[in-house]
Every structure is written in structure tokens, then in C-alpha cells.
XYZ file of C-alpha atoms in Angstrom:
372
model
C -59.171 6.244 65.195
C -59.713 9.491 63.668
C -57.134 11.030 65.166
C -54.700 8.507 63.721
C -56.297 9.300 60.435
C -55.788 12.887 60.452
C -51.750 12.239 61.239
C -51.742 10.120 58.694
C -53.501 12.379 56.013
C -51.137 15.158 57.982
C -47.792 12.725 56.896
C -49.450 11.915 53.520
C -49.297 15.689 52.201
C -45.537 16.362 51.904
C -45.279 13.031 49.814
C -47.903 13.690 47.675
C -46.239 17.434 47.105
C -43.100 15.997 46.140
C -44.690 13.550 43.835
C -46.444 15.877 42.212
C -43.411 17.845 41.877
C -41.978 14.872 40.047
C -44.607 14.371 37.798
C -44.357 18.777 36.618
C -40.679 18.319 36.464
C -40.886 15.235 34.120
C -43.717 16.953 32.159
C -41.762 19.855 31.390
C -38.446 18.505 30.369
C -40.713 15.818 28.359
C -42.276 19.129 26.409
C -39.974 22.035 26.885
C -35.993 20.492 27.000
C -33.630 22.613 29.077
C -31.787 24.650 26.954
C -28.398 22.263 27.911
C -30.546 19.496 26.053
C -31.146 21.739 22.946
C -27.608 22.554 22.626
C -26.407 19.212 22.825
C -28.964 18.097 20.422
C -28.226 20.777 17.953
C -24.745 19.866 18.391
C -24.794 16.411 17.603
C -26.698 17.043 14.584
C -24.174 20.083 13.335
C -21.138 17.213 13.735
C -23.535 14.169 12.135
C -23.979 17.072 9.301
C -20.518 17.547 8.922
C -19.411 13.796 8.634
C -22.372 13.532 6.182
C -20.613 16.204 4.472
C -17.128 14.623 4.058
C -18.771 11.045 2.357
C -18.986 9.387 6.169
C -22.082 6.960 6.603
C -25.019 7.367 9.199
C -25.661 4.888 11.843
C -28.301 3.525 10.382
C -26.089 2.590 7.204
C -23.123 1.136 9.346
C -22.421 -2.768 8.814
C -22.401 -4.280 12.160
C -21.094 -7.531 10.800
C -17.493 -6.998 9.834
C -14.928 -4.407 10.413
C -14.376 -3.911 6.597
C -15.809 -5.295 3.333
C -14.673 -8.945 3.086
C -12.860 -9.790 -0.419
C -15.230 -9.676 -3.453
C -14.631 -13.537 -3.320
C -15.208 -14.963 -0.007
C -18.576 -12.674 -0.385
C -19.402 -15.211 -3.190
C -18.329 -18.273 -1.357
C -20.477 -17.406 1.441
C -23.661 -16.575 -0.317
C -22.704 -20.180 -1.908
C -22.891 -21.928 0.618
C -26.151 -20.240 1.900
C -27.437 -21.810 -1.120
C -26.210 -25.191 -0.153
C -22.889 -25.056 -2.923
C -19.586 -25.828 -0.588
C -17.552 -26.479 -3.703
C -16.764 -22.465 -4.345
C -15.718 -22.593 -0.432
C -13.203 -25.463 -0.782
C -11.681 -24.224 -3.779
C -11.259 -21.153 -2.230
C -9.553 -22.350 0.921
C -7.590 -24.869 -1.410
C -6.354 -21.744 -3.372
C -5.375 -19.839 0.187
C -3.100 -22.720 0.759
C -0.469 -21.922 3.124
C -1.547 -18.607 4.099
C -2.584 -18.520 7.787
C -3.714 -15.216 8.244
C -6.309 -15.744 5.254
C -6.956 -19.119 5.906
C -8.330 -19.054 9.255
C -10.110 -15.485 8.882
C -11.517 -17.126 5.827
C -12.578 -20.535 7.862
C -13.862 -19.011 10.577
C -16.341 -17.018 8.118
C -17.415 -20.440 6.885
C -17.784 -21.943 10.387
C -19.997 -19.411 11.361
C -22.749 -20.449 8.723
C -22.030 -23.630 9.686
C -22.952 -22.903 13.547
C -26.207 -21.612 11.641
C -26.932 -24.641 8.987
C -24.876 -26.986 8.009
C -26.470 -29.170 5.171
C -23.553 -28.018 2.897
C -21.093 -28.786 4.768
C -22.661 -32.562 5.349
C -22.590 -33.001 1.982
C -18.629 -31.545 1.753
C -17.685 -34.298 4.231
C -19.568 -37.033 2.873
C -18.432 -36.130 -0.160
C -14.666 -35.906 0.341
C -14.372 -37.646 3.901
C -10.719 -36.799 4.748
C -10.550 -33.251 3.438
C -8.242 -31.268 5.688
C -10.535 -28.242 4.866
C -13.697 -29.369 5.581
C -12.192 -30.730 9.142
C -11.054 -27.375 9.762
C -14.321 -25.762 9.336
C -16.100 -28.178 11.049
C -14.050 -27.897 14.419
C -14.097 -24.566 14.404
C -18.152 -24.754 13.743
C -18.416 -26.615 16.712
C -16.576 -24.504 18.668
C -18.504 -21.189 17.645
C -21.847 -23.355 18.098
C -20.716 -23.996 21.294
C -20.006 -20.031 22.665
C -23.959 -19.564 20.799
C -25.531 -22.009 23.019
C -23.847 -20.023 26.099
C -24.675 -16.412 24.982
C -22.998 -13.378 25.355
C -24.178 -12.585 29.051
C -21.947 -12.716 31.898
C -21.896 -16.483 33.967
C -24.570 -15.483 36.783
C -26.881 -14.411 33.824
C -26.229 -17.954 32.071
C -28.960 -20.545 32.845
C -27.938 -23.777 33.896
C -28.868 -25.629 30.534
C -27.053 -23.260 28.209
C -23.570 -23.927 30.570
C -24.590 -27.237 30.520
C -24.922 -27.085 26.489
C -21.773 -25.278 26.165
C -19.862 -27.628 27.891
C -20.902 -30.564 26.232
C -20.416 -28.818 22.495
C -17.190 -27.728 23.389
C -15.702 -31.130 24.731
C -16.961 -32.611 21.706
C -15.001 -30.002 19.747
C -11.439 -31.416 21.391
C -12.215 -34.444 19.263
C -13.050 -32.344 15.962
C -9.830 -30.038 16.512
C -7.677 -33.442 16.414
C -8.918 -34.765 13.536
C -8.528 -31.684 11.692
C -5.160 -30.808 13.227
C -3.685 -34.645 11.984
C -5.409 -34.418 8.537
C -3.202 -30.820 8.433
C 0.215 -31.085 10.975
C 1.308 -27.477 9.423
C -1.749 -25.657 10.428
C -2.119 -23.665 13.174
C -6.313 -22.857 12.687
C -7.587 -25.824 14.691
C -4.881 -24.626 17.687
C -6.521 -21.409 17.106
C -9.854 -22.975 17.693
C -8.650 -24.608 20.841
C -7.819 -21.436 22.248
C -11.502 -20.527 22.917
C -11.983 -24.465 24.096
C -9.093 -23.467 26.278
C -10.957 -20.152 27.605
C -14.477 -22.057 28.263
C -13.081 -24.729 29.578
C -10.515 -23.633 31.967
C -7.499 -24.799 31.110
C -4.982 -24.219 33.522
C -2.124 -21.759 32.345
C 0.513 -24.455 32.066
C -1.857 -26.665 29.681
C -2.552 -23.087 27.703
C 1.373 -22.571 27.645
C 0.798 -26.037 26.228
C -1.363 -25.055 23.197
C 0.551 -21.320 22.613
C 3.630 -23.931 21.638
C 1.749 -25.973 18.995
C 0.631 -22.754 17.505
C 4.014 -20.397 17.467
C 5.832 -23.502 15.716
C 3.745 -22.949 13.220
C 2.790 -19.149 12.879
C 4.752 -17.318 15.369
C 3.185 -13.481 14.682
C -0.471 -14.730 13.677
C -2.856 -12.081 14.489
C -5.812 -14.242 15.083
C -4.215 -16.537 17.398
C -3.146 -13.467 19.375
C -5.582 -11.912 19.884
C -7.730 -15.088 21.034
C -4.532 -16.007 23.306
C -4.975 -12.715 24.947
C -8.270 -12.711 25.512
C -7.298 -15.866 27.300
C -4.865 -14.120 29.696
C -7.417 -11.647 30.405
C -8.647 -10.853 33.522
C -12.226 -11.610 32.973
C -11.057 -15.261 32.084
C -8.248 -17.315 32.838
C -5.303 -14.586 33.623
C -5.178 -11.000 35.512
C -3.950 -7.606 34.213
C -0.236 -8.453 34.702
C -0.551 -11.361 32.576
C -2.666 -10.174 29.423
C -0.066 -7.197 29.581
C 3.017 -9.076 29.305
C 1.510 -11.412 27.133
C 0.520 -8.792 24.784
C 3.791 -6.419 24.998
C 6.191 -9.161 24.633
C 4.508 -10.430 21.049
C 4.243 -7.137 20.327
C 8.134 -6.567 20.534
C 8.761 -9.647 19.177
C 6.627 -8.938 15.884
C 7.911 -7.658 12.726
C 6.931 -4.191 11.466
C 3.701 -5.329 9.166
C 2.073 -8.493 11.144
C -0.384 -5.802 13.550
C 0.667 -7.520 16.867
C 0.872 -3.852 18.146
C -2.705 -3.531 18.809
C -1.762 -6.150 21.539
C -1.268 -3.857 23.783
C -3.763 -1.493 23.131
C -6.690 -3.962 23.659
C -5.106 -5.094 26.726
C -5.193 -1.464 28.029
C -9.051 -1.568 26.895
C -10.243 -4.780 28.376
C -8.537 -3.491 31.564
C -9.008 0.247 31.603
C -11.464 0.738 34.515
C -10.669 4.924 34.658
C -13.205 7.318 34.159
C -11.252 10.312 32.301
C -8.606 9.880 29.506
C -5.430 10.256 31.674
C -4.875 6.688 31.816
C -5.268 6.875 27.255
C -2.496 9.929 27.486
C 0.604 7.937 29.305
C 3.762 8.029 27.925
C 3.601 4.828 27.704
C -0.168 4.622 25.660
C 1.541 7.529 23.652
C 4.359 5.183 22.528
C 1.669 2.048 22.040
C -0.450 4.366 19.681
C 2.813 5.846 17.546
C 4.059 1.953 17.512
C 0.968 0.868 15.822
C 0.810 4.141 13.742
C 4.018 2.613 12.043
C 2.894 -0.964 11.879
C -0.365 -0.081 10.016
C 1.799 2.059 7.638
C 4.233 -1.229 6.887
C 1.216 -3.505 6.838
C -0.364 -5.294 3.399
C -2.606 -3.085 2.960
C -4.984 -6.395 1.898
C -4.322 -8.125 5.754
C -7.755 -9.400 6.677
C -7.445 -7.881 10.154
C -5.755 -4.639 9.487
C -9.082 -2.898 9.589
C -9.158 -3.535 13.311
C -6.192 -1.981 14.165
C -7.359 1.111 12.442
C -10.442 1.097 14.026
C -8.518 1.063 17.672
C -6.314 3.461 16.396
C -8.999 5.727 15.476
C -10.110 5.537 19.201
C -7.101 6.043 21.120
C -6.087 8.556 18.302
C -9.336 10.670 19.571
C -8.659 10.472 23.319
C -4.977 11.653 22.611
C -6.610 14.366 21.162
C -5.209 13.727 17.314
C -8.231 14.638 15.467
C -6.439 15.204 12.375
C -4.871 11.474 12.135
C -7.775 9.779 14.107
C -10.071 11.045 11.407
C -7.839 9.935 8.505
C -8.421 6.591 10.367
C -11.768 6.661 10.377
C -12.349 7.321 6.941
C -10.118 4.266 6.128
C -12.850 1.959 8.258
C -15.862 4.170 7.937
C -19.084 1.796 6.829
C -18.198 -1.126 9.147
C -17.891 -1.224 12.410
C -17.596 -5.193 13.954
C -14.293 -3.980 16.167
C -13.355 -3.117 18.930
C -13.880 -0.469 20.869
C -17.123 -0.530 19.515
C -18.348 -4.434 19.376
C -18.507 -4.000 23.378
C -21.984 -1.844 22.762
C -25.334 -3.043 22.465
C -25.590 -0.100 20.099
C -22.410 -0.786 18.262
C -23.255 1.680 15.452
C -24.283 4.205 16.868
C -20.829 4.659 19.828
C -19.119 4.178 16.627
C -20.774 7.317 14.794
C -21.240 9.283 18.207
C -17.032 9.442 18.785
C -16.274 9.727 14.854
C -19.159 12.371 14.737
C -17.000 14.286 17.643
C -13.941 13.837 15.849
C -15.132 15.849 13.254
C -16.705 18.322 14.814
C -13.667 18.647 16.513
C -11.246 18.831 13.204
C -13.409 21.387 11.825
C -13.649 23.581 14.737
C -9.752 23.679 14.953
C -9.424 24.285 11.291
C -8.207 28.303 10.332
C -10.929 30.318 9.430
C -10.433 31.082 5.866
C -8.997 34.358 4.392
């Protein structure tokens, strides 16, 4: 027995060497950094001095809600109707009329506080019980209410009473999205909102050619609807890479210089970009995508609710091309909101945002002649 103790203390040595290796090693970089970790840190600080410098926000001051300011007025419908007053909110929408693009940025706003508390908008239905605008809200409520109750994690991290949940919410919403849909024949927002039934649900991609139909009678270069389409087509969900692609190229040669469907094919070149360098970002081809939406955001009203996010993927793609100059210009155009992709992917959506804008400028300035 005591000679099995002795190999054992024998075989016990070299681990606890090594482990008390670790713990000097860990102690060390925990007190004294390496000097690589001092000049990375004193980098990032030089470029978050020199955005600070040029007006650009810290993380810390970056609004994680939207990807620009909203309108001066749908910031007082909402806080409105946080106070329980829908009648700012359907005048509003009544006053959007006909205008898709606004309308259904503008109702989707509203259907988000809805997911969150709806008294008001009880008291908007009960009030006027066949209002096309309040039906449009609430479908698209009960859609949104329906992707909260699943969460953002991936299926095998979804329990089985929040699939359960979603499922039930979002079969209910099918009967909502009618209603609203025959109160208003012309408008394509509750199609919209069937979309991401469509995606949770499964539809099968005959059923979704189905639903693209009802909505391109209606608005045939809405940006909302295309992007949600294409998530659709995505890989992760109902399509594959061949699919979102020709999905997202075809309405974006289709489109009319102005209506943003170019970023189409940039975010299908995100949600399916799997490289680990920037040679897949510096194609011809993604070279042609970037200059393409270049031009669109140029012919674009410059009021379009979702023009921000094309800037914001410009700005990104602009960087990995290596166009400091014009990716910065696009950054100061978005800078203070950051709800867009690339960065809404992040758990720390502010701070990917400032960390690549931050390098942008370090970058500008470094390239910049030194003066006379």
C-alpha cells in the first residue's frame, strides 16, 4: 500500500507543476498585461478618441432600439399610447393613408407596445369596432407577441411550453390577419405580418409563393415585405442559400433606383457568409452589390423609414472593401442608433457597432497626408 502511494504522490507532482504554472501565468497577465494587450488597449482608446473627436457617440450613448431617430411624431404617438391615449395613433395612421412604406413601419411600432400592454388598444377597438387600423395593429401585435413567447434562442434552446405558446399565438394570428386584410383589400401590412406566420409556421414554399402574390399586387418594391420574405428563403428557415440569393437579386433588379431593395443582396451575403477573412466581402460581384446600393441610397427620399438600414450595411461592407473614406461618411449619417444589421446579430450590439466604426476612423486618419 505504500508503495502505491508513493507512485501516486510520484504521478501527482508533474500535475500539480503545471497547475501551478497556470495559476503564475494567469496571475501575471491578470497584473502585468503583455505588452500586445497594452498596445491594443491603447489603440482602441486612440481610435474611440478620435471618433469622440469628429461628434461620433460612445457605446454607452448608442440607441439600441432603432436604426435612426423615428419622426418627431410617431415619438409622440407612442409615448401616447404608453399613457393609454390611442387617438394620436389612429389619426396618425389615418393621415399616412396610402403610404405603405410608412404605414406598416409605423404599425409595427404600435404593435410592439401592444405585444407589451394593450389596454389602449382595447379601448380603440371597442371604441371603433371595424377600424381597418386598429385591425392592422392588432394582427400584427399578435404576431410579434407570438415570436416573444418563443425567444430569440435557437429551437434546441426553446423549451417545450414557449414552442407550444408560439404556436398557439401565431395560429390565432391567421384569424386576426383576415379580418384586418378584408376591413383593408389594398393593404399589403397584414400580408406582411403573415410572412413571419409563414416563417414559424412552416409554410411550404408553394403556399409562401402564395402569400408573396397577395403582397406584390399591392406593393411590388416594399422594403419591409422584402426583407421579411427573405428572411423566409433563408437558410436558417424555410429556403437554402440558392434561394434567399435569387430571391433577393431578382427584386433587387427589378426595383427602381430609390425603393432600397439593393440591400437584398447584401443581407443575403450576411446571413450566409460563413468565411473567416474578407475575400468573400471583396468579389466582383460584392463590389458591384455595394456600388449598386451606393446609388440607390443617393436616389432614395432621404425621409424613407428604412433607409437608415441600408446605410448602416453599407457602412459595413464599405469597411471590409477597405473604403474608409465613404464607409465613414456612412457612419456619420447613422451614428447614435444602431438597431441594424450587421450589428442587431450581437449580444453587445453597441459596442461591435462602435468597435468597427472606431477602426474606420482610426483607419481614415492614419491614411490622411501629414500636413505641410
Amino acid at each position: 500500500m505504500t508503495v502505491l502511494f508513493w507512485i501516486l504522490g510520484i504521478l501527482a507532482v508533474p500535475t500539480l507543476i503545471f497547475a501551478l504554472w497556470l495559476a503564475w501565468v494567469f496571475l501575471k497577465e491578470l497584473f502585468h498585461p503583455s505588452p500586445d494587450d497594452d498596445a491594443e488597449a491603447t489603440e482602441a482608446a486612440e481610435a474611440a478618441q478620435a471618433a469622440e473627436e469628429l461628434g461620433l457617440l460612445p457605446a454607452e450613448r448608442q440607441n439600441t432600439d432603432f436604426a435612426a431617430p423615428l419622426p418627431a411624431e410617431w415619438t409622440a404617438v407612442l409615448t401616447a399610447v404608453r399613457g393609454g391615449d390611442w387617438r394620436p395613433a389612429a389619426d396618425l395612421l389615418a393621415a399616412i393613408g396610402r403610404d405603405w412604406e410608412r404605414r406598416s413601419a409605423l404599425a409595427y411600432l404600435l404593435a410592439d407596445r401592444a405585444a407589451e400592454e394593450d389596454a389602449w388598444l382595447l379601448a380603440w377597438e371597442a371604441e371603433r369596432r371595424d377600424d381597418p387600423d386598429a385591425a392592422v395593429v392588432r394582427a400584427r401585435s399578435t404576431v410579434i407577441l407570438a415570436w416573444k413567447l418563443r425567444g430569440a434562442k435557437t429551437a434546441q434552446y426553446t423549451t417545450r411550453e414557449q414552442a407550444e405558446g408560439f404556436h398557439r399565438t401565431l395560429v390565432s394570428a391567421r384569424e386576426e390577419i383576415t379580418r384586418a386584410a378584408a376591413l383593408n383589400p389594398d393593404d399589403p401590412t397584414p400580408y406582411i405580418a403573415e410572412i413571419w406566420v409563414a416563417l414559424g409556421l412552416g409554410y411550404p414554399n408553394a403556399e409562401m409563393d402564395k402569400l408573396w402574390a397577395e403582397i406584390s399586387t399591392r406593393a411590388p418594391h416594399h422594403y419591409e415585405a422584402h426583407f421579411s420574405a427573405l428572411q423566409y428563403w433563408c437558410a436558417k428557415w424555410r429556403g437554402s442559400s440558392r434561394l434567399a440569393f435569387e430571391f433577393a437579386e431578382r427584386a433587387a433588379a427589378d426595383a427602381p433606383l430609390g425603393s432600397l431593395l439593393t440591400a437584398l443582396p447584401l443581407i443575403a451575403h450576411f446571413e450566409h457568409d460563413e468565411s473567416e477573412d474578407t475575400a468573400a466581402d471583396n468579389t466582383p460581384e460584392m463590389l458591384a452589390r455595394v456600388e449598386a446600393a451606393l446609388r440607390d441610397a443617393a436616389a432614395a427620399d432621404p425621409s424613407h423609414p428604412r433607409l437608415p438600414e441600408l446605410r448602416h450595411l453599407l457602412a459595413f461592407y464599405l469597411h471590409l472593401q477597405d473604403r474608409n473614406e465613404a464607409a465613414l461618411e456612412q457612419f456619420k449619417l447613422v451614428d447614435g442608433h444602431v438597431n441594424a444589421l450587421p450589428w442587431r446579430y450581437r449580444g453587445d450590439m453597441a459596442g461591435h457597432y462602435c468597435r468597427v466604426r472606431n477602426t474606420v476612423v482610426q483607419a481614415v486618419r492614419e491614411a490622411a497626408p501629414a500636413p505641410a
